[in-house]
């Protein structure tokens, strides 16, 4: 295993009714807060009312930023920074999915920074300080509730980029599985594809001797395989929602790549798709990931893909190559069974921007991926395989 420091200070309140802990957390962290929400789901389904009750009980006033879109835009971040400054908010509460949380993180960073917050995404500048933030999570997918990343789209430049900083890791997150009952089947399925891909990105990487994170990864993938279909078919199944929700946090909270390198090529490729076509991140991943698997499969990588086949899908075969190929087929059919598309054409994406997206994906480092390093022409090939 590689060396690592593990320090994840986000306090998790998990389970039914945990919103009751919000008031005490607000008393600790906030004199005045900014609440960030999306396009209405949390208001429609009563989650916002629960939050407001806690604010009233704690006597903490708040301002609001509403209307954050999926694939959240830089414009919302600028608005949020202005509101925070004007209202003198010293704490941010994100109530929603990854898009709302990522917007809250970028606002938290931007308020404390003299320059343009977009610098953190585009320049070699590390965010050292941010307002504290908490989350009330309503969709199991990104892991943003416990991680250090924010992903924001700059509509003008059509770039969707991430930045990471310990300063924006939430101080607490409230995870009530019942708050995810109203997530549509499509968004639930997309979330499961995202969770599984976070695990893949960490699992399909060196060193192979990092058995602790790899065996944990296989266990969490099995949870997704078992409970994913249940959550899609029975949205109010508490155990299915609970298991998927906790897996979303564990999949991206520094645990599964502790001692490993991580690959992250599929994410770099998908972010280009959602930057240009505004598709759901998890939907893009469900299409790209199996084709990435097929593209990187060779005599060196077959062993790891075969481990995945054997330990997650119980697949047998004559040799590692055969098991690996069957595991990829199984991944495709699993995503399809959740109702997700498996081809770009199904979501009206053609080959018109393949070259531009591939070049953009490798712009920062000249290549992406560690399991197999990918050039721009490799990425174009993966896009073609995904058509
Ligand atoms: O806007 P509202 O009305 O809230 O509706 C949302 C949105 O339409 C809806 N929704 C959320 N909770 C709901 C609900 N509908 C009914 N009931 C509820 N309880 O779901 C839709 C999608 O929401 P969104 O927040 O966009 O989804 P997700 O959590 O998948 O976040 C996706 C974004 O996160 C980024 C993605 O690229 C994408 O921009 N990611 C962030 C990461 C991170 N910060 O670490 C890592 C990921 O790999 C990913 O890149
Ligand atoms: Zn993701």
XYZ file of C-alpha atoms and ligand atoms in Angstrom, residues 37-42 45 47 67-72 95-102 105 137-145 147-153 160 178-184 187 190-191 194 198 252 264 267 270-271 274 280-282 285, ligand 1:
112
model
C -31.393 24.820 -2.429
C -32.113 23.546 -5.953
C -35.086 23.918 -8.216
C -37.838 23.238 -5.718
C -37.870 19.549 -4.768
C -36.932 20.172 -1.125
C -41.518 17.549 -0.352
C -37.716 18.909 3.723
C -32.752 27.625 -8.062
C -29.397 25.830 -8.293
C -29.510 23.678 -11.438
C -28.150 20.163 -11.973
C -24.641 20.614 -13.428
C -24.523 23.734 -11.242
C -30.155 21.257 1.359
C -30.228 19.019 -1.712
C -28.099 16.783 -3.918
C -24.553 17.123 -5.168
C -25.258 20.180 -7.321
C -26.543 22.160 -4.343
C -23.706 20.994 -2.089
C -21.034 21.801 -4.697
C -18.766 24.691 -1.290
C -28.488 15.431 1.756
C -31.521 14.492 -0.346
C -30.017 12.301 -3.103
C -27.519 9.443 -2.860
C -24.867 9.886 -5.529
C -21.861 12.160 -5.414
C -20.322 11.765 -1.956
C -20.036 15.554 -1.834
C -21.595 15.388 1.647
C -15.647 14.900 0.495
C -13.462 17.866 -0.392
C -14.569 18.477 -4.001
C -16.890 20.813 -5.839
C -17.723 20.521 -9.543
C -19.033 23.640 -11.271
C -19.889 24.521 -14.870
C -17.149 21.794 -16.144
C -36.598 9.052 4.025
C -35.534 12.352 2.448
C -34.508 10.343 -0.636
C -37.912 8.605 -1.076
C -39.056 11.207 -3.619
C -36.018 10.975 -5.920
C -37.232 9.780 -9.344
C -32.177 10.057 -10.764
C -28.067 7.729 -12.184
C -26.968 8.117 -8.560
C -22.213 7.470 -10.002
C -16.529 6.293 -7.709
C -15.926 8.950 -1.871
C -10.484 9.002 -12.485
C -14.937 11.074 -14.588
C -17.917 12.246 -18.487
C -17.462 15.785 -17.205
C -22.151 16.950 -19.143
C -27.018 13.898 -15.796
C -23.518 12.947 -14.587
C -24.543 9.393 -13.606
C -21.010 7.473 -16.570
O -33.080 20.861 -8.186
P -33.975 20.052 -7.311
O -35.373 20.514 -7.326
O -33.411 19.886 -5.930
O -34.076 18.572 -7.964
C -32.964 17.699 -8.047
C -32.387 17.616 -9.470
O -33.379 17.826 -10.426
C -33.464 16.296 -7.825
N -33.565 15.934 -6.401
C -32.622 16.030 -5.443
N -33.104 15.545 -4.287
C -34.384 15.169 -4.510
C -34.686 15.422 -5.858
N -35.904 15.163 -6.407
C -36.829 14.626 -5.584
N -36.606 14.343 -4.294
C -35.415 14.602 -3.705
N -35.194 14.262 -2.428
O -32.497 15.479 -8.452
C -31.975 16.161 -9.591
C -30.466 15.978 -9.650
O -29.864 16.642 -8.562
P -28.286 16.881 -8.516
O -27.953 17.526 -7.226
O -27.845 17.531 -9.763
O -27.729 15.371 -8.557
P -26.416 14.738 -7.980
O -26.470 14.620 -6.518
O -26.201 13.521 -8.763
O -25.262 15.815 -8.311
C -24.678 15.854 -9.590
C -23.596 16.902 -9.668
O -22.489 16.599 -8.766
C -21.271 16.505 -9.519
C -21.751 16.061 -10.881
O -20.796 16.245 -11.885
C -22.987 16.927 -11.059
O -22.643 18.229 -11.421
N -20.315 15.633 -8.825
C -19.796 16.087 -7.669
C -18.833 15.384 -6.985
C -18.255 15.884 -5.728
N -18.604 17.061 -5.287
O -17.448 15.196 -5.122
C -18.284 14.121 -7.486
C -19.116 13.505 -8.561
O -18.329 12.603 -9.282
C -19.769 14.469 -9.491
O -18.885 14.909 -10.493
